[in-house]
Coordinates of N, CA, C and O in Angstrom, one line a residue:
M1 N 156.0 65.3 75.8 CA 155.1 64.3 75.7 C 153.7 64.8 76.1 O 153.5 65.4 77.1
N2 N 152.8 64.6 75.2 CA 151.4 65.1 75.4 C 150.6 64.0 76.1 O 150.5 62.9 75.6
R3 N 150.0 64.3 77.3 CA 149.3 63.2 78.0 C 147.8 63.5 78.0 O 147.0 63.1 78.8
D4 N 147.3 64.3 77.0 CA 145.9 64.7 76.9 C 145.1 63.4 76.5 O 145.3 62.8 75.5
A5 N 144.2 63.0 77.5 CA 143.4 61.8 77.2 C 142.6 61.9 76.0 O 142.3 60.9 75.3
G6 N 142.1 63.1 75.7 CA 141.3 63.3 74.5 C 142.1 63.1 73.2 O 141.6 62.5 72.3
A7 N 143.3 63.5 73.2 CA 144.2 63.3 72.1 C 144.8 61.9 72.0 O 145.3 61.5 71.0
L8 N 144.8 61.2 73.2 CA 145.4 59.9 73.3 C 146.8 59.8 72.8 O 147.2 58.9 72.1
Q9 N 147.6 60.8 73.2 CA 149.0 60.8 72.9 C 149.8 60.5 74.1 O 150.3 61.4 74.8
F10 N 150.0 59.2 74.3 CA 150.7 58.8 75.5 C 152.1 58.2 75.2 O 152.8 57.8 76.1
V11 N 152.5 58.2 73.9 CA 153.8 57.6 73.5 C 154.8 58.7 73.3 O 154.6 59.7 72.7
D12 N 156.0 58.5 73.9 CA 157.2 59.3 73.7 C 158.2 58.5 73.0 O 158.8 57.6 73.6
A13 N 158.4 58.7 71.7 CA 159.3 57.9 70.9 C 160.2 58.7 70.1 O 159.9 59.8 69.6
S14 N 161.5 58.3 70.1 CA 162.5 59.0 69.3 C 163.5 57.9 68.8 O 164.2 57.3 69.6
T15 N 163.6 57.8 67.5 CA 164.6 56.9 66.9 C 166.0 57.4 67.1 O 166.9 56.6 67.5
E16 N 166.2 58.7 67.0 CA 167.6 59.2 67.2 C 168.1 59.0 68.6 O 169.2 58.7 68.8
Q17 N 167.2 59.2 69.6 CA 167.6 59.0 71.0 C 167.4 57.6 71.5 O 167.6 57.3 72.6
K18 N 166.9 56.7 70.6 CA 166.7 55.3 70.9 C 165.8 55.2 72.1 O 166.1 54.5 73.1
R19 N 164.6 55.9 72.0 CA 163.7 56.0 73.2 C 162.3 55.6 72.7 O 161.8 56.1 71.7
F20 N 161.7 54.8 73.5 CA 160.3 54.4 73.3 C 159.7 54.3 74.7 O 160.0 53.3 75.4
R21 N 158.8 55.2 75.1 CA 158.2 55.1 76.4 C 156.7 55.4 76.3 O 156.2 56.1 75.4
I22 N 155.9 54.7 77.1 CA 154.5 54.9 77.2 C 154.2 55.4 78.6 O 154.6 54.8 79.6
H23 N 153.5 56.5 78.6 CA 153.1 57.1 79.9 C 152.1 56.2 80.6 O 151.2 55.6 80.0
R24 N 152.3 56.1 81.9 CA 151.5 55.2 82.7 C 150.0 55.5 82.7 O 149.1 54.7 82.9
D25 N 149.6 56.8 82.4 CA 148.2 57.1 82.3 C 147.5 56.4 81.2 O 146.3 56.2 81.2
A26 N 148.3 55.9 80.2 CA 147.7 55.1 79.1 C 147.0 53.8 79.6 O 146.1 53.3 79.0
Y27 N 147.5 53.3 80.7 CA 147.0 52.0 81.3 C 145.8 52.2 82.2 O 145.1 51.3 82.6
R28 N 145.4 53.5 82.5 CA 144.2 53.7 83.3 C 143.3 54.8 82.7 O 142.3 55.2 83.3
S29 N 143.5 55.1 81.4 CA 142.7 56.1 80.8 C 141.4 55.5 80.3 O 141.4 54.5 79.5
P30 N 140.2 56.0 80.7 CA 138.9 55.5 80.2 C 138.8 55.6 78.6 O 138.2 54.8 78.0
A31 N 139.4 56.7 78.1 CA 139.4 56.9 76.6 C 140.2 55.8 75.9 O 139.7 55.3 74.9
V32 N 141.3 55.4 76.5 CA 142.2 54.4 75.9 C 141.4 53.1 76.0 O 141.4 52.3 75.0
F33 N 140.8 52.8 77.1 CA 140.1 51.5 77.3 C 138.9 51.4 76.4 O 138.7 50.3 75.8
A34 N 138.2 52.5 76.1 CA 137.1 52.5 75.2 C 137.6 52.2 73.8 O 137.0 51.4 73.1
L35 N 138.7 52.7 73.4 CA 139.3 52.4 72.1 C 139.8 51.0 72.0 O 139.6 50.3 71.0
E36 N 140.4 50.5 73.1 CA 140.8 49.1 73.1 C 139.6 48.1 73.0 O 139.7 47.1 72.2
K37 N 138.5 48.4 73.6 CA 137.3 47.6 73.5 C 136.8 47.6 72.1 O 136.5 46.5 71.6
E38 N 136.8 48.7 71.5 CA 136.3 48.8 70.1 C 137.3 48.2 69.1 O 136.9 47.4 68.2
K39 N 138.6 48.5 69.2 CA 139.5 48.1 68.1 C 140.2 46.8 68.4 O 140.7 46.2 67.4
I40 N 140.2 46.3 69.6 CA 140.9 45.0 69.9 C 139.9 44.0 70.4 O 139.7 43.0 69.8
F41 N 139.2 44.2 71.6 CA 138.4 43.2 72.2 C 137.2 42.9 71.3 O 136.6 41.8 71.5
S42 N 136.7 43.8 70.5 CA 135.5 43.5 69.7 C 135.9 42.7 68.4 O 135.1 42.3 67.6
R43 N 137.2 42.5 68.2 CA 137.7 42.0 66.9 C 138.6 40.8 67.0 O 139.1 40.3 66.0
C44 N 138.8 40.3 68.2 CA 139.8 39.2 68.4 C 139.2 38.1 69.3 O 138.1 38.3 69.9
W45 N 139.9 37.0 69.4 CA 139.5 36.0 70.3 C 139.6 36.4 71.7 O 140.6 37.0 72.1
L46 N 138.6 36.1 72.5 CA 138.6 36.4 73.9 C 138.3 35.1 74.6 O 137.3 34.4 74.2
Y47 N 139.0 34.7 75.6 CA 138.8 33.5 76.4 C 137.6 33.7 77.3 O 137.5 34.6 78.1
L48 N 136.6 32.8 77.1 CA 135.4 32.9 77.9 C 135.4 31.9 79.0 O 135.0 32.1 80.2
G49 N 135.8 30.7 78.7 CA 135.9 29.6 79.7 C 136.2 28.3 79.1 O 136.3 28.1 77.9
H50 N 136.3 27.3 80.0 CA 136.6 25.9 79.6 C 135.3 25.1 79.7 O 134.6 25.3 80.6
E51 N 135.1 24.3 78.7 CA 133.8 23.5 78.7 C 133.6 22.7 79.9 O 132.5 22.3 80.3
S52 N 134.7 22.3 80.6 CA 134.5 21.6 81.9 C 133.8 22.4 83.0 O 133.3 21.8 83.9
E53 N 133.8 23.7 82.8 CA 133.1 24.5 83.8 C 131.6 24.3 83.7 O 130.8 24.7 84.6
V54 N 131.1 23.9 82.5 CA 129.7 23.6 82.3 C 129.5 22.2 81.8 O 129.1 21.9 80.7
S55 N 129.9 21.3 82.7 CA 130.0 19.9 82.4 C 128.7 19.1 82.3 O 128.6 18.1 81.6
K56 N 127.6 19.7 82.9 CA 126.3 19.0 82.9 C 125.3 19.9 82.2 O 125.4 21.1 82.2
N57 N 124.3 19.3 81.6 CA 123.3 20.0 80.9 C 122.6 21.0 82.0 O 122.3 20.6 83.1
G58 N 122.5 22.2 81.6 CA 121.9 23.3 82.4 C 122.9 24.0 83.3 O 122.6 25.0 83.9
D59 N 124.2 23.6 83.3 CA 125.2 24.3 84.0 C 125.5 25.7 83.3 O 125.4 25.7 82.1
Y60 N 125.8 26.7 84.1 CA 126.1 28.0 83.6 C 127.1 28.7 84.4 O 127.3 28.4 85.6
V61 N 127.8 29.6 83.8 CA 128.8 30.5 84.5 C 128.6 31.9 83.9 O 128.4 32.0 82.6
T62 N 128.5 32.9 84.7 CA 128.4 34.3 84.2 C 129.8 34.9 84.3 O 130.5 34.7 85.3
R63 N 130.1 35.7 83.3 CA 131.4 36.4 83.3 C 131.3 37.8 82.6 O 130.4 38.0 81.8
R64 N 132.2 38.7 82.9 CA 132.3 39.9 82.2 C 133.6 39.8 81.4 O 134.7 39.7 81.9
V65 N 133.4 39.8 80.1 CA 134.6 39.7 79.2 C 134.6 40.8 78.2 O 133.5 41.0 77.5
G66 N 135.7 41.5 78.1 CA 135.7 42.6 77.1 C 134.7 43.7 77.4 O 134.2 44.3 76.5
G67 N 134.3 43.9 78.6 CA 133.3 44.9 79.0 C 131.9 44.4 78.8 O 131.0 45.3 78.9
R68 N 131.7 43.2 78.5 CA 130.3 42.7 78.2 C 129.9 41.6 79.2 O 130.7 40.7 79.5
D69 N 128.7 41.6 79.8 CA 128.2 40.6 80.6 C 127.7 39.4 79.8 O 126.9 39.6 78.9
L70 N 128.3 38.2 80.1 CA 127.9 37.0 79.3 C 127.5 35.9 80.2 O 127.8 35.8 81.3
I71 N 126.7 35.0 79.5 CA 126.3 33.7 80.2 C 126.9 32.6 79.3 O 126.7 32.5 78.1
F72 N 127.8 31.8 80.0 CA 128.4 30.6 79.3 C 127.6 29.4 79.8 O 127.6 29.2 81.1
V73 N 127.0 28.7 79.0 CA 126.0 27.6 79.4 C 126.1 26.4 78.5 O 126.5 26.4 77.4
R74 N 125.7 25.3 79.1 CA 125.5 24.0 78.4 C 124.0 23.8 78.3 O 123.3 23.7 79.4
D75 N 123.4 23.9 77.1 CA 122.0 23.7 77.0 C 121.5 22.3 77.4 O 122.3 21.4 77.7
R76 N 120.2 22.1 77.3 CA 119.7 20.8 77.7 C 119.2 20.0 76.5 O 118.4 19.1 76.6
Q77 N 119.6 20.4 75.3 CA 119.1 19.8 74.1 C 119.7 18.4 73.7 O 119.0 17.6 73.1
G78 N 120.9 18.2 74.1 CA 121.5 16.9 73.6 C 121.5 15.8 74.6 O 121.4 16.1 75.8
K79 N 121.7 14.6 74.2 CA 121.9 13.5 75.0 C 123.2 12.8 74.6 O 123.3 12.5 73.5
P80 N 124.1 12.5 75.5 CA 124.0 12.8 76.9 C 124.3 14.2 77.3 O 123.9 14.7 78.3
L81 N 125.0 15.0 76.4 CA 125.4 16.4 76.7 C 124.8 17.3 75.7 O 124.9 17.1 74.5
G82 N 124.4 18.5 76.2 CA 123.9 19.5 75.3 C 125.0 20.3 74.7 O 126.2 20.1 75.0
Q83 N 124.7 21.3 73.9 CA 125.7 22.2 73.3 C 126.1 23.3 74.2 O 125.3 23.8 75.0
V84 N 127.4 23.6 74.1 CA 127.9 24.8 74.9 C 127.6 26.0 74.1 O 127.8 26.1 72.9
R85 N 127.1 27.0 74.8 CA 126.6 28.3 74.1 C 127.1 29.5 75.0 O 127.4 29.3 76.1
A86 N 127.0 30.6 74.4 CA 127.3 31.9 75.1 C 126.3 33.0 74.6 O 126.1 33.1 73.4
F87 N 125.7 33.7 75.6 CA 124.8 34.7 75.3 C 125.1 36.0 76.1 O 125.8 35.9 77.1
Y88 N 124.7 37.1 75.5 CA 124.8 38.3 76.3 C 123.8 38.2 77.5 O 122.7 37.8 77.3
N89 N 124.3 38.6 78.7 CA 123.4 38.5 79.9 C 122.5 39.7 80.0 O 122.6 40.4 81.0
T90 N 121.7 39.9 79.0 CA 120.8 41.0 78.9 C 119.5 40.6 78.4 O 119.4 40.0 77.3
C91 N 118.5 40.9 79.1 CA 117.1 40.6 78.7 C 116.8 41.4 77.4 O 117.1 42.6 77.4
T92 N 116.1 40.8 76.5 CA 115.8 41.5 75.2 C 114.6 42.4 75.4 O 114.2 43.1 74.4
H93 N 114.0 42.4 76.5 CA 112.8 43.3 76.7 C 113.3 44.7 77.1 O 113.0 45.6 76.4
R94 N 113.9 44.8 78.3 CA 114.3 46.1 78.8 C 115.8 46.2 79.1 O 116.2 47.2 79.7
G95 N 116.6 45.2 78.7 CA 118.0 45.3 78.9 C 118.5 45.0 80.3 O 119.7 45.1 80.6
A96 N 117.7 44.5 81.2 CA 118.1 44.1 82.5 C 119.0 42.8 82.5 O 118.9 42.0 81.6
K97 N 119.8 42.7 83.5 CA 120.6 41.4 83.6 C 119.7 40.3 83.9 O 118.8 40.4 84.8
V98 N 119.9 39.2 83.2 CA 119.0 38.0 83.3 C 119.5 37.1 84.4 O 118.7 36.7 85.3
V99 N 120.8 36.8 84.5 CA 121.3 35.9 85.5 C 122.2 36.7 86.4 O 123.2 37.3 85.9
R100 N 121.9 36.6 87.7 CA 122.7 37.4 88.6 C 123.8 36.6 89.4 O 124.7 37.1 89.9
E101 N 123.6 35.3 89.5 CA 124.5 34.4 90.2 C 125.7 34.1 89.3 O 125.6 34.2 88.0
T102 N 126.9 33.8 89.9 CA 128.1 33.6 89.1 C 128.1 32.2 88.4 O 128.8 32.0 87.4
R103 N 127.4 31.2 89.0 CA 127.4 29.9 88.5 C 126.2 29.1 89.1 O 125.7 29.5 90.1
G104 N 125.9 28.0 88.4 CA 124.8 27.2 88.9 C 124.3 26.2 87.8 O 125.0 26.0 86.8
N105 N 123.1 25.7 88.1 CA 122.5 24.8 87.1 C 121.0 25.1 87.2 O 120.4 25.1 88.2
R106 N 120.4 25.4 86.0 CA 119.0 25.8 85.9 C 118.3 25.2 84.7 O 119.0 25.0 83.7
K107 N 117.0 25.1 84.7 CA 116.2 24.7 83.6 C 115.8 26.0 82.8 O 115.5 25.9 81.6
S108 N 115.8 27.1 83.5 CA 115.4 28.4 82.9 C 115.9 29.5 83.7 O 116.3 29.4 84.8
Y109 N 115.9 30.7 83.0 CA 116.4 32.0 83.6 C 115.2 33.0 83.6 O 114.7 33.2 82.5
A110 N 114.9 33.6 84.7 CA 113.8 34.6 84.7 C 114.4 35.9 85.0 O 115.1 36.1 86.0
C111 N 114.2 36.9 84.1 CA 114.6 38.2 84.3 C 113.9 38.8 85.5 O 112.6 38.7 85.6
D112 N 114.6 39.5 86.4 CA 114.0 40.0 87.6 C 113.1 41.3 87.3 O 112.2 41.6 88.1
Y113 N 113.3 41.9 86.2 CA 112.7 43.2 85.9 C 111.2 43.0 85.6 O 110.3 43.5 86.2
H114 N 110.9 42.2 84.5 CA 109.5 41.9 84.2 C 109.1 40.4 84.1 O 108.0 40.1 83.7
G115 N 110.1 39.6 84.5 CA 109.8 38.2 84.6 C 109.8 37.4 83.3 O 109.3 36.2 83.3
W116 N 110.4 37.9 82.2 CA 110.5 37.1 81.0 C 111.4 35.9 81.3 O 112.4 36.0 82.0
V117 N 111.1 34.7 80.8 CA 111.8 33.5 81.1 C 112.4 32.9 79.8 O 111.8 32.8 78.8
F118 N 113.7 32.5 79.9 CA 114.5 32.0 78.8 C 115.0 30.6 79.2 O 115.3 30.4 80.4
N119 N 115.2 29.7 78.2 CA 115.8 28.4 78.5 C 117.3 28.5 78.3 O 117.8 29.5 77.7
P120 N 118.1 27.5 78.6 CA 119.5 27.5 78.4 C 120.0 27.5 76.9 O 121.1 27.7 76.7
S121 N 119.0 27.3 76.0 CA 119.3 27.5 74.6 C 119.1 28.9 74.2 O 119.3 29.2 73.0
G122 N 118.7 29.8 75.1 CA 118.4 31.2 74.8 C 117.0 31.5 74.3 O 116.7 32.7 74.1
K123 N 116.2 30.5 74.2 CA 114.8 30.7 73.6 C 113.9 31.3 74.7 O 113.9 30.9 75.9
L124 N 113.2 32.3 74.3 CA 112.2 33.0 75.1 C 111.0 32.0 75.3 O 110.4 31.6 74.4
L125 N 110.8 31.6 76.6 CA 109.7 30.6 76.9 C 108.4 31.3 77.3 O 107.4 30.8 77.0
S126 N 108.6 32.4 78.0 CA 107.4 33.0 78.6 C 107.5 34.5 78.9 O 108.6 34.9 79.2
F127 N 106.4 35.2 78.7 CA 106.4 36.6 79.1 C 106.0 36.8 80.5 O 105.8 37.9 81.0
S128 N 105.7 35.7 81.2 CA 105.2 35.7 82.6 C 103.9 36.4 82.8 O 103.6 37.0 83.8
T129 N 103.1 36.5 81.7 CA 101.8 37.0 81.8 C 101.0 36.4 80.6 O 101.6 36.0 79.6
D130 N 99.7 36.3 80.7 CA 98.9 35.8 79.6 C 98.1 36.8 78.9 O 97.3 36.5 78.1
H131 N 98.5 38.1 79.1 CA 97.9 39.2 78.4 C 98.9 40.3 78.1 O 99.9 40.4 78.8
G132 N 98.6 41.1 77.2 CA 99.4 42.3 76.9 C 100.4 42.1 75.7 O 101.0 43.1 75.3
Y133 N 100.6 40.9 75.3 CA 101.5 40.7 74.2 C 100.8 39.9 73.1 O 100.0 39.0 73.4
E134 N 101.2 40.1 71.8 CA 100.6 39.3 70.7 C 101.0 37.9 70.9 O 102.1 37.6 71.4
E135 N 100.1 37.0 70.5 CA 100.4 35.6 70.6 C 101.7 35.1 69.9 O 102.5 34.3 70.4
N136 N 101.9 35.6 68.7 CA 103.1 35.2 67.9 C 104.2 36.3 67.9 O 105.0 36.4 67.0
L137 N 104.3 37.0 69.0 CA 105.3 38.1 69.1 C 106.7 37.7 68.8 O 107.5 38.4 68.1
N138 N 107.1 36.5 69.3 CA 108.5 36.1 69.1 C 108.6 34.9 68.1 O 109.5 34.1 68.2
S139 N 107.7 34.8 67.1 CA 107.7 33.7 66.2 C 109.0 33.7 65.4 O 109.4 32.6 65.0
D140 N 109.6 34.8 65.2 CA 110.9 34.8 64.4 C 112.1 34.7 65.3 O 113.3 34.7 64.9
G141 N 111.9 34.6 66.7 CA 113.0 34.5 67.6 C 113.8 35.8 67.9 O 114.8 35.7 68.6
H142 N 113.3 36.9 67.5 CA 114.0 38.2 67.7 C 114.1 38.6 69.2 O 114.9 39.5 69.5
L143 N 113.3 38.0 70.0 CA 113.3 38.3 71.5 C 114.1 37.2 72.3 O 114.1 37.4 73.5
D144 N 114.6 36.2 71.6 CA 115.4 35.2 72.3 C 116.7 35.9 72.8 O 117.1 37.0 72.3
L145 N 117.4 35.3 73.8 CA 118.7 35.9 74.2 C 119.6 36.0 73.0 O 119.6 35.2 72.1
R146 N 120.4 37.1 73.0 CA 121.3 37.3 71.9 C 122.6 36.5 72.1 O 123.3 36.6 73.1
P147 N 122.9 35.6 71.1 CA 124.2 34.8 71.2 C 125.4 35.7 70.9 O 125.2 36.7 70.2
V148 N 126.5 35.4 71.4 CA 127.7 36.1 71.0 C 127.9 35.8 69.5 O 127.4 34.8 68.9
A149 N 128.7 36.7 68.8 CA 128.8 36.6 67.4 C 129.5 35.3 66.9 O 129.1 34.7 65.9
R150 N 130.4 34.8 67.8 CA 131.1 33.6 67.4 C 131.6 32.9 68.7 O 132.2 33.5 69.5
L151 N 131.4 31.6 68.7 CA 131.8 30.8 69.9 C 132.4 29.5 69.3 O 131.8 28.8 68.5
E152 N 133.7 29.3 69.6 CA 134.4 28.1 69.1 C 135.1 27.4 70.2 O 135.5 28.0 71.2
D153 N 135.4 26.2 70.0 CA 136.1 25.3 70.9 C 137.5 25.2 70.4 O 137.8 24.9 69.2
Y154 N 138.5 25.5 71.3 CA 139.9 25.3 70.9 C 140.6 24.3 71.8 O 140.5 24.4 73.0

């Protein structure tokens, strides 16, 4: 049995001997985990949370799912309830974490790094300065928080 993490050969299988074993290093190998994130977690359904966790407009929960930091939030757009959304918990300016608390209720999120402010719908509201940026820099929304590729209710 080859246990070389680079080769990722952790399986010892023999039809003749009716044997199928996986070496325990497969469950703690960083190389195996990286492949799992790419081949499995990036392509299948992952449970983020239950909408009851964000029952009021502005409620949020942060989680790490599939190796990614996420914000699970109910925006403030609807009456009586806003839409449930999920974003990468990464500022679009310099990649810093936007929300550090695990849960709460807010009208906006300010990145600690340079102070960019986002609303619970992911929209960039402010650069926290009145100079240094073009007036219409985010007119196409490319600096808003990045939503997850797909979010559905089951």
